[in-house]
PDB file of C-alpha atoms in Angstrom:
ATOM      1  CA  UNK A   1       2.325 -25.641  10.780  1.00 85.00           C
ATOM      2  CA  UNK A   2       5.321 -23.931  12.869  1.00 90.00           C
ATOM      3  CA  UNK A   3       4.149 -21.295  15.159  1.00 94.00           C
ATOM      4  CA  UNK A   4       6.430 -18.372  15.809  1.00 97.00           C
ATOM      5  CA  UNK A   5       6.184 -16.570  18.943  1.00 97.00           C
ATOM      6  CA  UNK A   6       7.558 -13.082  19.907  1.00 98.00           C
ATOM      7  CA  UNK A   7       7.912 -11.545  23.041  1.00 97.00           C
ATOM      8  CA  UNK A   8       7.045  -9.013  24.692  1.00 97.00           C
ATOM      9  CA  UNK A   9       4.370  -8.116  22.463  1.00 97.00           C
ATOM     10  CA  UNK A  10       5.114  -4.078  23.280  1.00 97.00           C
ATOM     11  CA  UNK A  11       7.904  -2.641  24.611  1.00 97.00           C
ATOM     12  CA  UNK A  12       8.545   1.150  26.513  1.00 97.00           C
ATOM     13  CA  UNK A  13      11.846   2.242  27.223  1.00 96.00           C
ATOM     14  CA  UNK A  14      13.758   5.350  27.829  1.00 97.00           C
ATOM     15  CA  UNK A  15      16.453   6.764  25.683  1.00 97.00           C
ATOM     16  CA  UNK A  16      19.960   4.808  26.093  1.00 97.00           C
ATOM     17  CA  UNK A  17      18.403   1.580  27.585  1.00 97.00           C
ATOM     18  CA  UNK A  18      19.148  -1.850  26.422  1.00 97.00           C
ATOM     19  CA  UNK A  19      16.307  -4.493  25.413  1.00 96.00           C
ATOM     20  CA  UNK A  20      16.203  -7.939  24.279  1.00 97.00           C
ATOM     21  CA  UNK A  21      13.428  -9.344  21.994  1.00 98.00           C
ATOM     22  CA  UNK A  22      12.859 -12.810  21.612  1.00 98.00           C
ATOM     23  CA  UNK A  23      11.383 -15.264  18.922  1.00 98.00           C
ATOM     24  CA  UNK A  24      10.388 -18.770  19.907  1.00 98.00           C
ATOM     25  CA  UNK A  25       9.618 -21.204  17.052  1.00 97.00           C
ATOM     26  CA  UNK A  26       7.913 -24.632  17.163  1.00 96.00           C
ATOM     27  CA  UNK A  27       9.929 -26.715  14.741  1.00 94.00           C
ATOM     28  CA  UNK A  28      13.719 -26.573  13.092  1.00 94.00           C
ATOM     29  CA  UNK A  29      13.535 -24.187  10.158  1.00 93.00           C
ATOM     30  CA  UNK A  30      16.032 -23.617   7.408  1.00 89.00           C
ATOM     31  CA  UNK A  31      16.687 -19.906   8.359  1.00 90.00           C
ATOM     32  CA  UNK A  32      15.510 -17.056  10.614  1.00 94.00           C
ATOM     33  CA  UNK A  33      15.721 -13.472   9.891  1.00 94.00           C
ATOM     34  CA  UNK A  34      15.069 -10.337  11.986  1.00 96.00           C
ATOM     35  CA  UNK A  35      13.140  -7.642  10.535  1.00 95.00           C
ATOM     36  CA  UNK A  36      12.639  -4.036  11.943  1.00 97.00           C
ATOM     37  CA  UNK A  37       9.555  -1.853  10.469  1.00 95.00           C
ATOM     38  CA  UNK A  38       9.444   1.974  10.750  1.00 93.00           C
ATOM     39  CA  UNK A  39       6.699   4.028  11.911  1.00 91.00           C
ATOM     40  CA  UNK A  40       6.463   4.918   8.346  1.00 90.00           C
ATOM     41  CA  UNK A  41       6.132   1.563   7.580  1.00 90.00           C
ATOM     42  CA  UNK A  42       9.342   0.446   6.003  1.00 92.00           C
ATOM     43  CA  UNK A  43      10.471  -2.822   6.610  1.00 93.00           C
ATOM     44  CA  UNK A  44      14.311  -3.304   6.902  1.00 92.00           C
ATOM     45  CA  UNK A  45      16.183  -6.264   6.948  1.00 90.00           C
ATOM     46  CA  UNK A  46      18.687  -6.437  10.312  1.00 94.00           C
ATOM     47  CA  UNK A  47      19.614 -10.108  10.355  1.00 94.00           C
ATOM     48  CA  UNK A  48      19.860 -13.695   8.593  1.00 92.00           C
ATOM     49  CA  UNK A  49      20.676 -15.588  11.353  1.00 93.00           C
ATOM     50  CA  UNK A  50      19.676 -19.461  11.007  1.00 92.00           C
ATOM     51  CA  UNK A  51      22.534 -20.013  13.814  1.00 94.00           C
ATOM     52  CA  UNK A  52      24.916 -18.245  15.951  1.00 96.00           C
ATOM     53  CA  UNK A  53      25.643 -14.659  16.593  1.00 97.00           C
ATOM     54  CA  UNK A  54      26.081 -11.508  14.334  1.00 96.00           C
ATOM     55  CA  UNK A  55      26.309  -8.044  15.251  1.00 97.00           C
ATOM     56  CA  UNK A  56      25.980  -4.946  13.482  1.00 95.00           C
ATOM     57  CA  UNK A  57      26.400  -1.830  15.559  1.00 97.00           C
ATOM     58  CA  UNK A  58      24.499  -1.623  18.439  1.00 97.00           C
ATOM     59  CA  UNK A  59      22.445  -4.267  17.441  1.00 97.00           C
ATOM     60  CA  UNK A  60      23.195  -8.337  17.718  1.00 98.00           C
ATOM     61  CA  UNK A  61      21.001 -11.341  17.326  1.00 98.00           C
ATOM     62  CA  UNK A  62      21.589 -14.831  18.648  1.00 98.00           C
ATOM     63  CA  UNK A  63      19.735 -17.934  17.222  1.00 97.00           C
ATOM     64  CA  UNK A  64      20.114 -21.189  19.284  1.00 97.00           C
ATOM     65  CA  UNK A  65      18.552 -23.498  16.371  1.00 94.00           C
ATOM     66  CA  UNK A  66      18.651 -26.681  18.343  1.00 95.00           C
ATOM     67  CA  UNK A  67      16.603 -25.134  21.367  1.00 96.00           C
ATOM     68  CA  UNK A  68      14.103 -23.088  18.618  1.00 97.00           C
ATOM     69  CA  UNK A  69      14.889 -19.508  20.065  1.00 97.00           C
ATOM     70  CA  UNK A  70      16.522 -16.192  18.721  1.00 98.00           C
ATOM     71  CA  UNK A  71      17.164 -13.427  20.597  1.00 98.00           C
ATOM     72  CA  UNK A  72      17.594  -9.519  19.190  1.00 98.00           C
ATOM     73  CA  UNK A  73      19.803  -7.439  21.674  1.00 98.00           C
ATOM     74  CA  UNK A  74      19.398  -3.719  20.997  1.00 97.00           C
ATOM     75  CA  UNK A  75      21.890  -1.605  23.317  1.00 97.00           C
ATOM     76  CA  UNK A  76      21.893   2.382  24.074  1.00 97.00           C
ATOM     77  CA  UNK A  77      18.599   2.675  22.221  1.00 97.00           C
ATOM     78  CA  UNK A  78      17.576   5.493  20.164  1.00 96.00           C
ATOM     79  CA  UNK A  79      14.347   6.968  19.024  1.00 96.00           C
ATOM     80  CA  UNK A  80      15.076   6.052  15.671  1.00 95.00           C
ATOM     81  CA  UNK A  81      14.905   2.394  16.720  1.00 97.00           C
ATOM     82  CA  UNK A  82      10.867   2.506  17.557  1.00 97.00           C
ATOM     83  CA  UNK A  83       9.137   0.863  15.505  1.00 97.00           C
ATOM     84  CA  UNK A  84       7.982  -2.937  15.382  1.00 97.00           C
ATOM     85  CA  UNK A  85      10.470  -5.821  14.871  1.00 98.00           C
ATOM     86  CA  UNK A  86       9.424  -9.099  13.320  1.00 97.00           C
ATOM     87  CA  UNK A  87      11.098 -12.459  13.169  1.00 97.00           C
ATOM     88  CA  UNK A  88      10.238 -14.636  10.333  1.00 94.00           C
ATOM     89  CA  UNK A  89      11.584 -18.152   9.815  1.00 94.00           C
ATOM     90  CA  UNK A  90      11.386 -20.253   6.676  1.00 90.00           C
ATOM     91  CA  UNK A  91      11.063 -24.105   6.601  1.00 87.00           C
ATOM     92  CA  UNK A  92      10.472 -25.922   3.219  1.00 82.00           C
ATOM     93  CA  UNK A  93      10.972 -22.496   1.311  1.00 80.00           C
ATOM     94  CA  UNK A  94       7.589 -20.866   2.962  1.00 85.00           C
ATOM     95  CA  UNK A  95       8.419 -17.815   5.188  1.00 89.00           C
ATOM     96  CA  UNK A  96       6.340 -17.509   8.288  1.00 92.00           C
ATOM     97  CA  UNK A  97       6.529 -14.556  10.284  1.00 94.00           C
ATOM     98  CA  UNK A  98       5.885 -13.727  14.338  1.00 96.00           C
ATOM     99  CA  UNK A  99       3.240 -10.884  15.330  1.00 95.00           C
ATOM    100  CA  UNK A 100       6.055  -8.404  16.060  1.00 96.00           C
ATOM    101  CA  UNK A 101       7.471  -6.551  19.228  1.00 97.00           C
ATOM    102  CA  UNK A 102       6.410  -3.248  19.078  1.00 97.00           C
ATOM    103  CA  UNK A 103       9.193  -0.778  20.524  1.00 97.00           C
ATOM    104  CA  UNK A 104       8.675   2.665  21.473  1.00 97.00           C
ATOM    105  CA  UNK A 105      11.835   4.708  22.814  1.00 96.00           C
ATOM    106  CA  UNK A 106      10.874   7.452  24.692  1.00 96.00           C
ATOM    107  CA  UNK A 107      13.147  10.504  24.446  1.00 94.00           C
TER     108      UNK A 107
ATOM    109  CA  UNK B   1      16.681   3.287  -0.354  1.00 81.00           C
ATOM    110  CA  UNK B   2      16.402  -0.081  -0.595  1.00 84.00           C
ATOM    111  CA  UNK B   3      16.914  -0.423  -4.581  1.00 92.00           C
ATOM    112  CA  UNK B   4      13.178  -2.281  -4.560  1.00 96.00           C
ATOM    113  CA  UNK B   5      10.628  -0.027  -5.980  1.00 97.00           C
ATOM    114  CA  UNK B   6       7.244  -0.709  -6.244  1.00 98.00           C
ATOM    115  CA  UNK B   7       4.119   0.726  -8.019  1.00 97.00           C
ATOM    116  CA  UNK B   8       1.680   2.334  -7.468  1.00 97.00           C
ATOM    117  CA  UNK B   9       2.307   4.049  -3.941  1.00 96.00           C
ATOM    118  CA  UNK B  10      -1.475   3.866  -3.466  1.00 97.00           C
ATOM    119  CA  UNK B  11      -4.334   2.059  -5.244  1.00 97.00           C
ATOM    120  CA  UNK B  12      -8.195   2.476  -4.396  1.00 97.00           C
ATOM    121  CA  UNK B  13     -10.812   0.557  -5.933  1.00 97.00           C
ATOM    122  CA  UNK B  14     -14.073  -1.223  -5.361  1.00 97.00           C
ATOM    123  CA  UNK B  15     -14.983  -4.715  -4.755  1.00 97.00           C
ATOM    124  CA  UNK B  16     -15.085  -7.252  -7.610  1.00 97.00           C
ATOM    125  CA  UNK B  17     -12.658  -5.316  -9.794  1.00 97.00           C
ATOM    126  CA  UNK B  18      -8.980  -6.280 -10.643  1.00 98.00           C
ATOM    127  CA  UNK B  19      -5.432  -4.972  -9.963  1.00 98.00           C
ATOM    128  CA  UNK B  20      -2.058  -5.534 -10.778  1.00 98.00           C
ATOM    129  CA  UNK B  21       0.620  -4.141  -8.608  1.00 98.00           C
ATOM    130  CA  UNK B  22       4.173  -4.086 -10.042  1.00 98.00           C
ATOM    131  CA  UNK B  23       7.717  -4.859  -8.160  1.00 98.00           C
ATOM    132  CA  UNK B  24      11.170  -3.952  -9.640  1.00 98.00           C
ATOM    133  CA  UNK B  25      14.063  -5.990  -7.903  1.00 97.00           C
ATOM    134  CA  UNK B  26      17.443  -4.750  -6.771  1.00 95.00           C
ATOM    135  CA  UNK B  27      19.945  -5.127  -9.672  1.00 93.00           C
ATOM    136  CA  UNK B  28      21.105  -8.456  -9.727  1.00 90.00           C
ATOM    137  CA  UNK B  29      18.947  -9.991  -7.539  1.00 94.00           C
ATOM    138  CA  UNK B  30      17.263 -13.120  -9.087  1.00 94.00           C
ATOM    139  CA  UNK B  31      14.487 -13.581  -6.132  1.00 94.00           C
ATOM    140  CA  UNK B  32      11.630 -11.925  -5.618  1.00 96.00           C
ATOM    141  CA  UNK B  33       8.951 -12.231  -2.956  1.00 95.00           C
ATOM    142  CA  UNK B  34       5.546 -10.780  -2.222  1.00 97.00           C
ATOM    143  CA  UNK B  35       3.963 -10.344   1.237  1.00 96.00           C
ATOM    144  CA  UNK B  36       0.683  -9.049   2.359  1.00 97.00           C
ATOM    145  CA  UNK B  37       0.264  -6.812   5.590  1.00 96.00           C
ATOM    146  CA  UNK B  38      -2.962  -6.291   7.061  1.00 92.00           C
ATOM    147  CA  UNK B  39      -4.403  -5.409  10.803  1.00 85.00           C
ATOM    148  CA  UNK B  40      -5.881  -8.828  11.323  1.00 84.00           C
ATOM    149  CA  UNK B  41      -3.611 -11.185   9.575  1.00 84.00           C
ATOM    150  CA  UNK B  42      -0.122  -9.558  10.001  1.00 89.00           C
ATOM    151  CA  UNK B  43       2.568 -10.034   7.878  1.00 92.00           C
ATOM    152  CA  UNK B  44       2.179 -13.004   5.677  1.00 94.00           C
ATOM    153  CA  UNK B  45       4.317 -14.397   2.816  1.00 93.00           C
ATOM    154  CA  UNK B  46       2.048 -15.285  -0.543  1.00 96.00           C
ATOM    155  CA  UNK B  47       4.835 -16.451  -2.981  1.00 96.00           C
ATOM    156  CA  UNK B  48       8.369 -16.371  -4.145  1.00 94.00           C
ATOM    157  CA  UNK B  49       9.769 -16.208  -7.545  1.00 95.00           C
ATOM    158  CA  UNK B  50      13.363 -16.888  -8.839  1.00 94.00           C
ATOM    159  CA  UNK B  51      14.455 -16.075 -12.382  1.00 94.00           C
ATOM    160  CA  UNK B  52      11.133 -16.495 -13.690  1.00 95.00           C
ATOM    161  CA  UNK B  53      10.188 -19.697 -11.702  1.00 95.00           C
ATOM    162  CA  UNK B  54       8.017 -20.000  -9.100  1.00 95.00           C
ATOM    163  CA  UNK B  55       9.827 -21.111  -5.930  1.00 92.00           C
ATOM    164  CA  UNK B  56       7.428 -21.470  -3.244  1.00 91.00           C
ATOM    165  CA  UNK B  57       3.995 -20.649  -2.337  1.00 92.00           C
ATOM    166  CA  UNK B  58       2.533 -19.370   1.095  1.00 91.00           C
ATOM    167  CA  UNK B  59      -0.543 -18.189   2.027  1.00 85.00           C
ATOM    168  CA  UNK B  60      -1.969 -16.789  -1.400  1.00 93.00           C
ATOM    169  CA  UNK B  61      -5.516 -16.835  -2.677  1.00 95.00           C
ATOM    170  CA  UNK B  62      -6.703 -18.434  -5.563  1.00 96.00           C
ATOM    171  CA  UNK B  63      -7.935 -15.015  -6.765  1.00 97.00           C
ATOM    172  CA  UNK B  64      -4.632 -14.031  -6.805  1.00 97.00           C
ATOM    173  CA  UNK B  65      -1.524 -14.563  -9.236  1.00 97.00           C
ATOM    174  CA  UNK B  66       1.921 -13.419  -9.816  1.00 97.00           C
ATOM    175  CA  UNK B  67       4.856 -13.691 -12.394  1.00 97.00           C
ATOM    176  CA  UNK B  68       8.163 -13.293 -12.895  1.00 97.00           C
ATOM    177  CA  UNK B  69       9.563 -11.492 -16.387  1.00 97.00           C
ATOM    178  CA  UNK B  70      12.934 -11.697 -18.350  1.00 96.00           C
ATOM    179  CA  UNK B  71      14.011  -8.940 -17.229  1.00 95.00           C
ATOM    180  CA  UNK B  72      13.119  -9.904 -13.899  1.00 96.00           C
ATOM    181  CA  UNK B  73      10.331  -7.516 -12.680  1.00 97.00           C
ATOM    182  CA  UNK B  74       7.584  -8.947 -11.034  1.00 98.00           C
ATOM    183  CA  UNK B  75       3.495  -8.745 -10.939  1.00 98.00           C
ATOM    184  CA  UNK B  76       1.001  -9.757  -8.625  1.00 98.00           C
ATOM    185  CA  UNK B  77      -2.311  -9.716  -9.899  1.00 98.00           C
ATOM    186  CA  UNK B  78      -5.616  -9.516  -7.747  1.00 98.00           C
ATOM    187  CA  UNK B  79      -8.852 -10.512  -8.889  1.00 97.00           C
ATOM    188  CA  UNK B  80     -12.663 -10.409  -7.999  1.00 97.00           C
ATOM    189  CA  UNK B  81     -11.130  -8.092  -5.012  1.00 97.00           C
ATOM    190  CA  UNK B  82     -13.040  -8.045  -1.670  1.00 97.00           C
ATOM    191  CA  UNK B  83     -12.972  -5.670   1.337  1.00 96.00           C
ATOM    192  CA  UNK B  84     -10.851  -8.040   3.299  1.00 94.00           C
ATOM    193  CA  UNK B  85      -7.960  -7.710   0.731  1.00 96.00           C
ATOM    194  CA  UNK B  86      -7.075  -3.976   1.785  1.00 97.00           C
ATOM    195  CA  UNK B  87      -3.481  -4.300   2.869  1.00 97.00           C
ATOM    196  CA  UNK B  88      -0.093  -2.918   2.457  1.00 97.00           C
ATOM    197  CA  UNK B  89       1.638  -5.484  -0.153  1.00 98.00           C
ATOM    198  CA  UNK B  90       5.686  -5.697  -0.339  1.00 97.00           C
ATOM    199  CA  UNK B  91       7.940  -6.645  -2.733  1.00 97.00           C
ATOM    200  CA  UNK B  92      10.959  -8.010  -1.679  1.00 95.00           C
ATOM    201  CA  UNK B  93      13.944  -9.199  -3.441  1.00 95.00           C
ATOM    202  CA  UNK B  94      17.141 -11.041  -2.244  1.00 91.00           C
ATOM    203  CA  UNK B  95      20.594 -12.300  -4.207  1.00 85.00           C
ATOM    204  CA  UNK B  96      21.479 -16.138  -3.530  1.00 68.00           C
ATOM    205  CA  UNK B  97      22.301 -15.616   0.492  1.00 62.00           C
ATOM    206  CA  UNK B  98      18.850 -14.904   1.358  1.00 70.00           C
ATOM    207  CA  UNK B  99      19.215 -11.310   2.909  1.00 81.00           C
ATOM    208  CA  UNK B 100      16.019  -9.616   1.796  1.00 88.00           C
ATOM    209  CA  UNK B 101      15.739  -6.206   0.798  1.00 90.00           C
ATOM    210  CA  UNK B 102      11.869  -4.235   0.897  1.00 93.00           C
ATOM    211  CA  UNK B 103      10.375  -2.187  -1.409  1.00 96.00           C
ATOM    212  CA  UNK B 104       8.449   0.756   0.262  1.00 95.00           C
ATOM    213  CA  UNK B 105       4.706  -1.339  -0.646  1.00 96.00           C
ATOM    214  CA  UNK B 106       1.765  -0.592  -2.143  1.00 97.00           C
ATOM    215  CA  UNK B 107      -1.683   0.419  -0.318  1.00 97.00           C
ATOM    216  CA  UNK B 108      -4.707  -1.208  -1.493  1.00 97.00           C
ATOM    217  CA  UNK B 109      -7.981  -0.205  -0.326  1.00 97.00           C
ATOM    218  CA  UNK B 110     -11.012  -1.898  -1.465  1.00 97.00           C
ATOM    219  CA  UNK B 111     -14.043  -0.019  -1.052  1.00 96.00           C
TER     220      UNK B 111
END
């Protein structure tokens, strides 16, 4: 089956810093999503992005489907950005998650 | 608040028992997804329903089953529970464009 790898596994940053999270996938996919799970466990959809670039405030994402990767950019980090960021790909209607990147923003 | 509701929030039961988790999707969403999150397996997709019909199946055990009712709410039934079934179970709903909105989850503890 498709493998989804996220890097780095852990990231500790000072408030105000920028970060780039990466998601590599091993085969072609129908779509790709980024999620944020906050420290209280709530999962929030950030981007539905099978290809191209999208921006939402301080967050943006780029998926290069032909090269099988996606990047999530977080600019001017805030403590509320802490949590785990998951990438999930869909292939043949099945959804596969990466193991996530745990982000800790220090005040 | 995502608009997706799940009940109960917490459930504690014993091995061998059967439980039912309930999910109400956002108004207007026809798709419901079920996920399991555990420490050792991570986030796993279990099953998807669209307008009452099963649409896709992931890593759902045979002891687990789900359905979506005419009012679009969904139930996930877990039977012959084992210790390893202890996990957080999420439901999500989506409209045609596939952006998923998650409920708060049900934390299941099997003792």
